[in-house]
mmCIF file of C-alpha atoms in Angstrom:
data_model
loop_
_atom_site.group_PDB
_atom_site.id
_atom_site.type_symbol
_atom_site.label_atom_id
_atom_site.label_comp_id
_atom_site.label_asym_id
_atom_site.label_seq_id
_atom_site.Cartn_x
_atom_site.Cartn_y
_atom_site.Cartn_z
ATOM 1 C CA UNK A 1 10.689 -9.399 -15.392
ATOM 2 C CA UNK A 2 12.499 -12.308 -13.735
ATOM 3 C CA UNK A 3 15.323 -10.262 -12.214
ATOM 4 C CA UNK A 4 15.076 -9.107 -8.619
ATOM 5 C CA UNK A 5 13.285 -5.783 -8.284
ATOM 6 C CA UNK A 6 15.871 -3.199 -7.108
ATOM 7 C CA UNK A 7 13.221 -1.495 -4.981
ATOM 8 C CA UNK A 8 12.734 -4.693 -3.000
ATOM 9 C CA UNK A 9 16.473 -4.734 -2.216
ATOM 10 C CA UNK A 10 16.350 -1.065 -1.215
ATOM 11 C CA UNK A 11 13.384 -1.716 1.089
ATOM 12 C CA UNK A 12 15.315 -4.456 2.853
ATOM 13 C CA UNK A 13 18.324 -2.139 3.027
ATOM 14 C CA UNK A 14 16.279 0.657 4.607
ATOM 15 C CA UNK A 15 14.877 -1.768 7.189
ATOM 16 C CA UNK A 16 18.369 -3.107 7.955
ATOM 17 C CA UNK A 17 19.802 0.406 8.242
ATOM 18 C CA UNK A 18 17.066 1.416 10.665
ATOM 19 C CA UNK A 19 17.717 -1.753 12.675
ATOM 20 C CA UNK A 20 21.515 -1.450 12.931
ATOM 21 C CA UNK A 21 22.130 2.293 12.475
ATOM 22 C CA UNK A 22 18.945 3.984 13.684
ATOM 23 C CA UNK A 23 18.487 7.738 13.707
ATOM 24 C CA UNK A 24 18.401 9.092 17.247
ATOM 25 C CA UNK A 25 17.840 12.354 19.078
ATOM 26 C CA UNK A 26 17.794 15.492 16.958
ATOM 27 C CA UNK A 27 18.711 13.514 13.835
ATOM 28 C CA UNK A 28 15.640 11.357 14.264
ATOM 29 C CA UNK A 29 13.356 14.386 14.660
ATOM 30 C CA UNK A 30 14.792 15.906 11.476
ATOM 31 C CA UNK A 31 14.428 12.661 9.510
ATOM 32 C CA UNK A 32 10.874 12.160 10.748
ATOM 33 C CA UNK A 33 9.929 15.729 9.767
ATOM 34 C CA UNK A 34 11.441 15.257 6.306
ATOM 35 C CA UNK A 35 9.513 11.999 5.868
ATOM 36 C CA UNK A 36 6.254 13.709 6.896
ATOM 37 C CA UNK A 37 6.807 16.462 4.327
ATOM 38 C CA UNK A 38 7.726 13.832 1.738
ATOM 39 C CA UNK A 39 4.467 11.960 2.326
ATOM 40 C CA UNK A 40 2.501 15.147 1.703
ATOM 41 C CA UNK A 41 4.393 15.800 -1.533
ATOM 42 C CA UNK A 42 3.903 12.183 -2.571
ATOM 43 C CA UNK A 43 0.115 12.469 -2.385
ATOM 44 C CA UNK A 44 0.186 15.923 -3.957
ATOM 45 C CA UNK A 45 1.863 14.330 -6.982
ATOM 46 C CA UNK A 46 -0.738 11.550 -7.052
ATOM 47 C CA UNK A 47 -3.408 14.230 -7.294
ATOM 48 C CA UNK A 48 -1.543 16.226 -9.939
ATOM 49 C CA UNK A 49 -1.059 13.144 -12.132
ATOM 50 C CA UNK A 50 -4.731 12.134 -12.248
ATOM 51 C CA UNK A 51 -6.930 13.697 -14.927
ATOM 52 C CA UNK A 52 -10.277 14.831 -13.502
ATOM 53 C CA UNK A 53 -12.064 13.980 -16.756
ATOM 54 C CA UNK A 54 -10.516 10.498 -16.719
ATOM 55 C CA UNK A 55 -11.620 10.052 -13.134
ATOM 56 C CA UNK A 56 -15.234 10.903 -13.905
ATOM 57 C CA UNK A 57 -15.292 8.683 -16.989
ATOM 58 C CA UNK A 58 -13.980 5.612 -15.199
ATOM 59 C CA UNK A 59 -16.067 6.151 -12.078
ATOM 60 C CA UNK A 60 -19.072 5.491 -14.325
ATOM 61 C CA UNK A 61 -17.780 1.920 -14.616
ATOM 62 C CA UNK A 62 -19.186 1.404 -11.143
ATOM 63 C CA UNK A 63 -19.298 -2.413 -11.236
ATOM 64 C CA UNK A 64 -15.527 -2.626 -11.624
ATOM 65 C CA UNK A 65 -14.780 0.149 -9.142
ATOM 66 C CA UNK A 66 -17.147 -1.314 -6.559
ATOM 67 C CA UNK A 67 -15.653 -4.770 -7.066
ATOM 68 C CA UNK A 68 -12.141 -3.475 -6.387
ATOM 69 C CA UNK A 69 -13.200 -1.486 -3.328
ATOM 70 C CA UNK A 70 -15.102 -4.470 -1.939
ATOM 71 C CA UNK A 71 -12.023 -6.697 -2.223
ATOM 72 C CA UNK A 72 -9.854 -4.066 -0.543
ATOM 73 C CA UNK A 73 -12.164 -3.114 2.314
ATOM 74 C CA UNK A 74 -14.435 -6.142 2.766
ATOM 75 C CA UNK A 75 -12.830 -9.364 1.529
ATOM 76 C CA UNK A 76 -9.351 -8.644 2.871
ATOM 77 C CA UNK A 77 -10.564 -7.505 6.317
ATOM 78 C CA UNK A 78 -12.549 -10.743 6.594
ATOM 79 C CA UNK A 79 -9.382 -12.680 5.732
ATOM 80 C CA UNK A 80 -7.513 -10.601 8.296
ATOM 81 C CA UNK A 81 -10.034 -11.514 10.964
ATOM 82 C CA UNK A 82 -9.411 -15.128 10.046
ATOM 83 C CA UNK A 83 -5.785 -14.756 11.197
ATOM 84 C CA UNK A 84 -7.131 -13.876 14.653
ATOM 85 C CA UNK A 85 -8.212 -17.505 15.019
ATOM 86 C CA UNK A 86 -4.575 -18.499 15.503
ATOM 87 C CA UNK A 87 -3.646 -19.386 19.097
ATOM 88 C CA UNK A 88 -2.153 -16.413 20.967
ATOM 89 C CA UNK A 89 0.981 -18.426 21.686
ATOM 90 C CA UNK A 90 1.811 -18.703 17.985
ATOM 91 C CA UNK A 91 2.524 -15.041 17.269
ATOM 92 C CA UNK A 92 3.600 -11.904 19.142
ATOM 93 C CA UNK A 93 0.581 -9.607 19.707
ATOM 94 C CA UNK A 94 2.093 -6.708 17.726
ATOM 95 C CA UNK A 95 2.780 -8.927 14.714
ATOM 96 C CA UNK A 96 -0.740 -10.347 14.919
ATOM 97 C CA UNK A 97 -2.029 -6.763 14.913
ATOM 98 C CA UNK A 98 0.175 -5.998 11.917
ATOM 99 C CA UNK A 99 -1.274 -8.919 9.964
ATOM 100 C CA UNK A 100 -4.758 -7.557 10.496
ATOM 101 C CA UNK A 101 -3.636 -4.005 9.681
ATOM 102 C CA UNK A 102 -2.183 -5.021 6.313
ATOM 103 C CA UNK A 103 -5.629 -6.274 5.271
ATOM 104 C CA UNK A 104 -7.208 -2.901 6.155
ATOM 105 C CA UNK A 105 -4.999 -0.504 4.149
ATOM 106 C CA UNK A 106 -5.830 0.683 0.607
ATOM 107 C CA UNK A 107 -4.337 -0.456 -2.685
ATOM 108 C CA UNK A 108 -1.069 0.754 -4.155
ATOM 109 C CA UNK A 109 -1.143 3.544 -6.729
ATOM 110 C CA UNK A 110 1.984 2.987 -8.801
ATOM 111 C CA UNK A 111 2.395 -0.769 -8.499
ATOM 112 C CA UNK A 112 -1.035 -1.906 -9.661
ATOM 113 C CA UNK A 113 -1.053 0.630 -12.505
ATOM 114 C CA UNK A 114 2.361 -0.498 -13.773
ATOM 115 C CA UNK A 115 1.421 -4.167 -13.593
ATOM 116 C CA UNK A 116 -1.934 -3.542 -15.282
ATOM 117 C CA UNK A 117 -0.135 -1.759 -18.123
ATOM 118 C CA UNK A 118 2.447 -4.544 -18.520
ATOM 119 C CA UNK A 119 -0.308 -7.170 -18.536
ATOM 120 C CA UNK A 120 -2.347 -5.387 -21.207
ATOM 121 C CA UNK A 121 -5.224 -4.471 -18.905
ATOM 122 C CA UNK A 122 -7.477 -1.437 -18.490
ATOM 123 C CA UNK A 123 -4.876 1.095 -17.355
ATOM 124 C CA UNK A 124 -7.251 4.065 -17.030
ATOM 125 C CA UNK A 125 -9.560 2.077 -14.756
ATOM 126 C CA UNK A 126 -6.562 0.966 -12.678
ATOM 127 C CA UNK A 127 -5.395 4.568 -12.200
ATOM 128 C CA UNK A 128 -8.852 5.679 -11.072
ATOM 129 C CA UNK A 129 -9.513 2.680 -8.821
ATOM 130 C CA UNK A 130 -6.115 2.899 -7.131
ATOM 131 C CA UNK A 131 -6.572 6.607 -6.457
ATOM 132 C CA UNK A 132 -10.153 6.072 -5.277
ATOM 133 C CA UNK A 133 -8.973 3.298 -2.963
ATOM 134 C CA UNK A 134 -6.474 5.644 -1.311
ATOM 135 C CA UNK A 135 -9.019 8.446 -0.968
ATOM 136 C CA UNK A 136 -11.595 6.105 0.582
ATOM 137 C CA UNK A 137 -8.875 4.545 2.712
ATOM 138 C CA UNK A 138 -8.122 7.848 4.447
ATOM 139 C CA UNK A 139 -11.405 7.410 6.332
ATOM 140 C CA UNK A 140 -12.146 3.699 5.869
ATOM 141 C CA UNK A 141 -8.857 2.346 7.236
ATOM 142 C CA UNK A 142 -9.067 4.234 10.576
ATOM 143 C CA UNK A 143 -12.736 3.220 10.842
ATOM 144 C CA UNK A 144 -11.913 -0.452 10.279
ATOM 145 C CA UNK A 145 -8.996 -0.239 12.714
ATOM 146 C CA UNK A 146 -11.317 1.215 15.356
ATOM 147 C CA UNK A 147 -13.962 -1.469 14.748
ATOM 148 C CA UNK A 148 -11.696 -4.501 14.446
ATOM 149 C CA UNK A 149 -8.630 -3.696 16.548
ATOM 150 C CA UNK A 150 -10.162 -1.955 19.562
ATOM 151 C CA UNK A 151 -7.609 -0.949 22.176
ATOM 152 C CA UNK A 152 -4.610 -1.979 20.063
ATOM 153 C CA UNK A 153 -4.672 1.356 18.225
ATOM 154 C CA UNK A 154 -5.462 4.967 19.069
ATOM 155 C CA UNK A 155 -8.251 6.041 16.752
ATOM 156 C CA UNK A 156 -9.962 9.315 17.547
ATOM 157 C CA UNK A 157 -10.999 12.503 15.771
ATOM 158 C CA UNK A 158 -7.482 13.875 16.121
ATOM 159 C CA UNK A 159 -5.789 10.882 14.488
ATOM 160 C CA UNK A 160 -8.289 10.833 11.616
ATOM 161 C CA UNK A 161 -7.728 14.567 11.095
ATOM 162 C CA UNK A 162 -3.970 14.031 10.965
ATOM 163 C CA UNK A 163 -4.400 11.357 8.292
ATOM 164 C CA UNK A 164 -6.736 13.600 6.295
ATOM 165 C CA UNK A 165 -4.282 16.506 6.465
ATOM 166 C CA UNK A 166 -1.319 14.287 5.634
ATOM 167 C CA UNK A 167 -2.842 12.327 2.742
ATOM 168 C CA UNK A 168 -6.190 13.626 1.512
ATOM 169 C CA UNK A 169 -5.514 17.373 1.659
ATOM 170 C CA UNK A 170 -2.312 17.190 -0.471
ATOM 171 C CA UNK A 171 -4.101 14.944 -2.979
ATOM 172 C CA UNK A 172 -6.990 17.420 -3.269
ATOM 173 C CA UNK A 173 -4.520 20.282 -3.672
ATOM 174 C CA UNK A 174 -2.782 18.357 -6.449
ATOM 175 C CA UNK A 175 -6.108 17.937 -8.240
ATOM 176 C CA UNK A 176 -6.900 21.651 -7.876
ATOM 177 C CA UNK A 177 -3.485 22.723 -9.188
ATOM 178 C CA UNK A 178 -3.344 20.129 -11.969
ATOM 179 C CA UNK A 179 -4.128 22.750 -14.682
ATOM 180 C CA UNK A 180 -0.996 24.617 -13.569
ATOM 181 C CA UNK A 181 1.413 21.800 -12.718
ATOM 182 C CA UNK A 182 0.030 18.762 -14.561
ATOM 183 C CA UNK A 183 2.109 19.225 -17.718
ATOM 184 C CA UNK A 184 5.297 19.726 -15.687
ATOM 185 C CA UNK A 185 4.576 16.593 -13.620
ATOM 186 C CA UNK A 186 4.063 14.517 -16.778
ATOM 187 C CA UNK A 187 7.322 15.791 -18.312
ATOM 188 C CA UNK A 188 9.280 14.875 -15.192
ATOM 189 C CA UNK A 189 7.371 11.717 -14.329
ATOM 190 C CA UNK A 190 10.425 9.434 -14.353
ATOM 191 C CA UNK A 191 12.374 11.579 -11.916
ATOM 192 C CA UNK A 192 9.346 12.131 -9.702
ATOM 193 C CA UNK A 193 8.780 8.386 -9.418
ATOM 194 C CA UNK A 194 12.290 8.161 -7.969
ATOM 195 C CA UNK A 195 11.158 10.711 -5.397
ATOM 196 C CA UNK A 196 8.080 8.545 -4.676
ATOM 197 C CA UNK A 197 10.210 5.522 -3.907
ATOM 198 C CA UNK A 198 12.767 7.525 -1.926
ATOM 199 C CA UNK A 199 9.961 8.791 0.301
ATOM 200 C CA UNK A 200 8.745 5.252 0.992
ATOM 201 C CA UNK A 201 12.292 4.162 1.829
ATOM 202 C CA UNK A 202 12.627 7.064 4.266
ATOM 203 C CA UNK A 203 9.329 6.114 5.952
ATOM 204 C CA UNK A 204 10.594 2.541 6.386
ATOM 205 C CA UNK A 205 13.867 3.789 7.855
ATOM 206 C CA UNK A 206 12.040 6.017 10.356
ATOM 207 C CA UNK A 207 9.701 3.194 11.415
ATOM 208 C CA UNK A 208 12.546 0.742 11.978
ATOM 209 C CA UNK A 209 14.640 3.368 13.768
ATOM 210 C CA UNK A 210 11.778 3.835 16.224
ATOM 211 C CA UNK A 211 11.464 0.097 16.708
ATOM 212 C CA UNK A 212 15.184 -0.350 17.308
ATOM 213 C CA UNK A 213 15.308 2.457 19.863
ATOM 214 C CA UNK A 214 12.387 0.817 21.664
ATOM 215 C CA UNK A 215 14.346 -2.471 21.808
ATOM 216 C CA UNK A 216 11.662 -4.593 20.178
ATOM 217 C CA UNK A 217 13.858 -6.816 17.985
ATOM 218 C CA UNK A 218 15.257 -8.836 20.873
ATOM 219 C CA UNK A 219 11.685 -9.813 21.740
ATOM 220 C CA UNK A 220 10.777 -11.321 18.338
ATOM 221 C CA UNK A 221 11.489 -15.051 17.893
ATOM 222 C CA UNK A 222 12.639 -16.181 14.459
ATOM 223 C CA UNK A 223 9.660 -18.505 14.066
ATOM 224 C CA UNK A 224 7.350 -15.481 14.384
ATOM 225 C CA UNK A 225 8.933 -13.919 11.296
ATOM 226 C CA UNK A 226 8.617 -17.195 9.413
ATOM 227 C CA UNK A 227 4.952 -17.554 10.365
ATOM 228 C CA UNK A 228 4.210 -13.962 9.318
ATOM 229 C CA UNK A 229 5.790 -14.658 5.925
ATOM 230 C CA UNK A 230 3.693 -17.804 5.459
ATOM 231 C CA UNK A 231 0.487 -16.014 6.448
ATOM 232 C CA UNK A 232 1.272 -13.014 4.213
ATOM 233 C CA UNK A 233 1.811 -15.382 1.282
ATOM 234 C CA UNK A 234 -1.507 -17.088 2.049
ATOM 235 C CA UNK A 235 -3.327 -13.731 2.145
ATOM 236 C CA UNK A 236 -1.819 -12.749 -1.196
ATOM 237 C CA UNK A 237 -2.770 -16.079 -2.781
ATOM 238 C CA UNK A 238 -6.336 -15.846 -1.466
ATOM 239 C CA UNK A 239 -6.658 -12.251 -2.673
ATOM 240 C CA UNK A 240 -5.436 -13.111 -6.157
ATOM 241 C CA UNK A 241 -7.707 -16.154 -6.277
ATOM 242 C CA UNK A 242 -10.765 -14.156 -5.214
ATOM 243 C CA UNK A 243 -10.113 -11.412 -7.789
ATOM 244 C CA UNK A 244 -9.666 -13.960 -10.566
ATOM 245 C CA UNK A 245 -12.829 -15.877 -9.683
ATOM 246 C CA UNK A 246 -14.967 -12.764 -9.168
ATOM 247 C CA UNK A 247 -13.872 -11.176 -12.441
ATOM 248 C CA UNK A 248 -14.944 -14.264 -14.355
ATOM 249 C CA UNK A 249 -18.152 -14.724 -12.376
ATOM 250 C CA UNK A 250 -19.483 -11.211 -13.124
ATOM 251 C CA UNK A 251 -18.374 -11.338 -16.763
ATOM 252 C CA UNK A 252 -15.727 -8.583 -16.911
ATOM 253 C CA UNK A 253 -13.721 -8.404 -20.111
ATOM 254 C CA UNK A 254 -10.019 -9.242 -20.057
ATOM 255 C CA UNK A 255 -8.836 -5.660 -19.491
ATOM 256 C CA UNK A 256 -11.112 -5.162 -16.501
ATOM 257 C CA UNK A 257 -10.188 -8.560 -15.032
ATOM 258 C CA UNK A 258 -6.524 -7.605 -15.149
ATOM 259 C CA UNK A 259 -7.213 -4.271 -13.413
ATOM 260 C CA UNK A 260 -9.247 -6.066 -10.748
ATOM 261 C CA UNK A 261 -6.505 -8.650 -10.232
ATOM 262 C CA UNK A 262 -3.770 -6.139 -9.442
ATOM 263 C CA UNK A 263 -5.771 -3.313 -7.850
ATOM 264 C CA UNK A 264 -7.709 -5.696 -5.649
ATOM 265 C CA UNK A 265 -4.762 -7.749 -4.388
ATOM 266 C CA UNK A 266 -2.167 -4.990 -3.850
ATOM 267 C CA UNK A 267 -1.642 -3.250 -0.509
ATOM 268 C CA UNK A 268 0.017 0.152 -0.171
ATOM 269 C CA UNK A 269 3.169 0.859 1.830
ATOM 270 C CA UNK A 270 2.930 4.543 0.897
ATOM 271 C CA UNK A 271 -0.460 4.843 2.620
ATOM 272 C CA UNK A 272 -0.161 2.119 5.233
ATOM 273 C CA UNK A 273 3.079 3.279 6.843
ATOM 274 C CA UNK A 274 2.043 6.873 7.609
ATOM 275 C CA UNK A 275 -1.355 5.648 8.822
ATOM 276 C CA UNK A 276 0.361 3.202 11.158
ATOM 277 C CA UNK A 277 2.589 5.936 12.605
ATOM 278 C CA UNK A 278 -0.543 7.926 13.459
ATOM 279 C CA UNK A 279 -2.703 5.061 14.724
ATOM 280 C CA UNK A 280 -0.177 3.070 16.784
ATOM 281 C CA UNK A 281 2.307 3.943 19.571
ATOM 282 C CA UNK A 282 5.771 4.804 18.243
ATOM 283 C CA UNK A 283 7.488 1.983 20.139
ATOM 284 C CA UNK A 284 5.511 -0.729 18.296
ATOM 285 C CA UNK A 285 5.155 0.810 14.821
ATOM 286 C CA UNK A 286 8.056 -1.191 13.345
ATOM 287 C CA UNK A 287 6.468 -4.387 14.675
ATOM 288 C CA UNK A 288 3.058 -3.505 13.274
ATOM 289 C CA UNK A 289 4.279 -2.542 9.791
ATOM 290 C CA UNK A 290 6.535 -5.591 9.371
ATOM 291 C CA UNK A 291 3.758 -7.839 7.952
ATOM 292 C CA UNK A 292 2.821 -5.081 5.483
ATOM 293 C CA UNK A 293 6.460 -4.804 4.377
ATOM 294 C CA UNK A 294 6.697 -8.562 3.868
ATOM 295 C CA UNK A 295 3.415 -8.607 1.947
ATOM 296 C CA UNK A 296 4.547 -5.670 -0.199
ATOM 297 C CA UNK A 297 7.759 -7.451 -1.168
ATOM 298 C CA UNK A 298 5.814 -10.574 -2.075
ATOM 299 C CA UNK A 299 3.360 -8.626 -4.235
ATOM 300 C CA UNK A 300 6.296 -7.007 -6.060
ATOM 301 C CA UNK A 301 7.716 -10.401 -6.984
ATOM 302 C CA UNK A 302 4.410 -12.141 -7.731
ATOM 303 C CA UNK A 303 3.055 -9.083 -9.559
ATOM 304 C CA UNK A 304 6.109 -8.947 -11.811
ATOM 305 C CA UNK A 305 5.759 -12.610 -12.756
ATOM 306 C CA UNK A 306 1.989 -12.412 -13.339
ATOM 307 C CA UNK A 307 2.233 -9.185 -15.347
ATOM 308 C CA UNK A 308 4.912 -10.700 -17.556
ATOM 309 C CA UNK A 309 2.926 -13.851 -18.265
ATOM 310 C CA UNK A 310 -0.331 -12.002 -18.868
ATOM 311 C CA UNK A 311 1.421 -9.471 -21.079
ATOM 312 C CA UNK A 312 2.839 -12.202 -23.293
ATOM 313 C CA UNK A 313 -0.626 -13.709 -23.696
ATOM 314 C CA UNK A 314 -2.389 -10.380 -24.279
ATOM 315 C CA UNK A 315 -4.199 -10.067 -27.639
ATOM 316 C CA UNK A 316 -2.421 -7.810 -30.126
ATOM 317 C CA UNK A 317 -4.222 -4.893 -31.728
#
């Protein structure tokens, strides 16, 4: 648990590759098309993995599910608005927009489930809440972007439809075809998770290729990156603190508190990156997703440490 997560290194590598060796011209169009198809397959697999009966059963635990959704789409957006109080001279406008965007995207699917399992929490509830968060996020994230970010993003019926077709439709198809493909997906789960991560890496590479071609890196001072990292760490700490306090306040048992901790505090690259490519101009996408990437790397490290400690203290059965 203490060793560096290889995926974190690969994420940094994909960002560096897109910055120094970006895809251009026809190659870029091919890579972007492949990444779009990969995103659809990624959410198809999410749908195929999730048992409908398990979904219904855990949705009945509405207090936990509502708590997680409220952290994701209410508490975090409020924290994101708090970052807008910073003087304009402190941070480039696109990075400031990215900080707010990271607070508006849904939870991870894989990460929070893995950490909940390692920590001895309610895994079934984590699976359902993470999937529900992404389904709700297909509509909620564009709505929040439109309400809170105004002219910084392009939110209209067309962009929402693109997100629905790219994320929600494949997920629904996966659910419908689960009786046919569910067993195969479970047998090949380890290999398919490699595909999941490869898709995310490709999305990062495409985003940073676009940013490099637009010449944005020369315009970003080093202190801006440092400030984004500090603010991302503060958002993560506040999210974890809120989830911990709320779980105790409402009297959740240990398993539910663990699920709330990870599902409530995690933010999804897999959902956030494709949404950003739809909602923001291509020449600023790499700028806008940078805070989300930094936050994601931090949650990988912090999540690993917390899951390990909680797992060691979990009651044995």
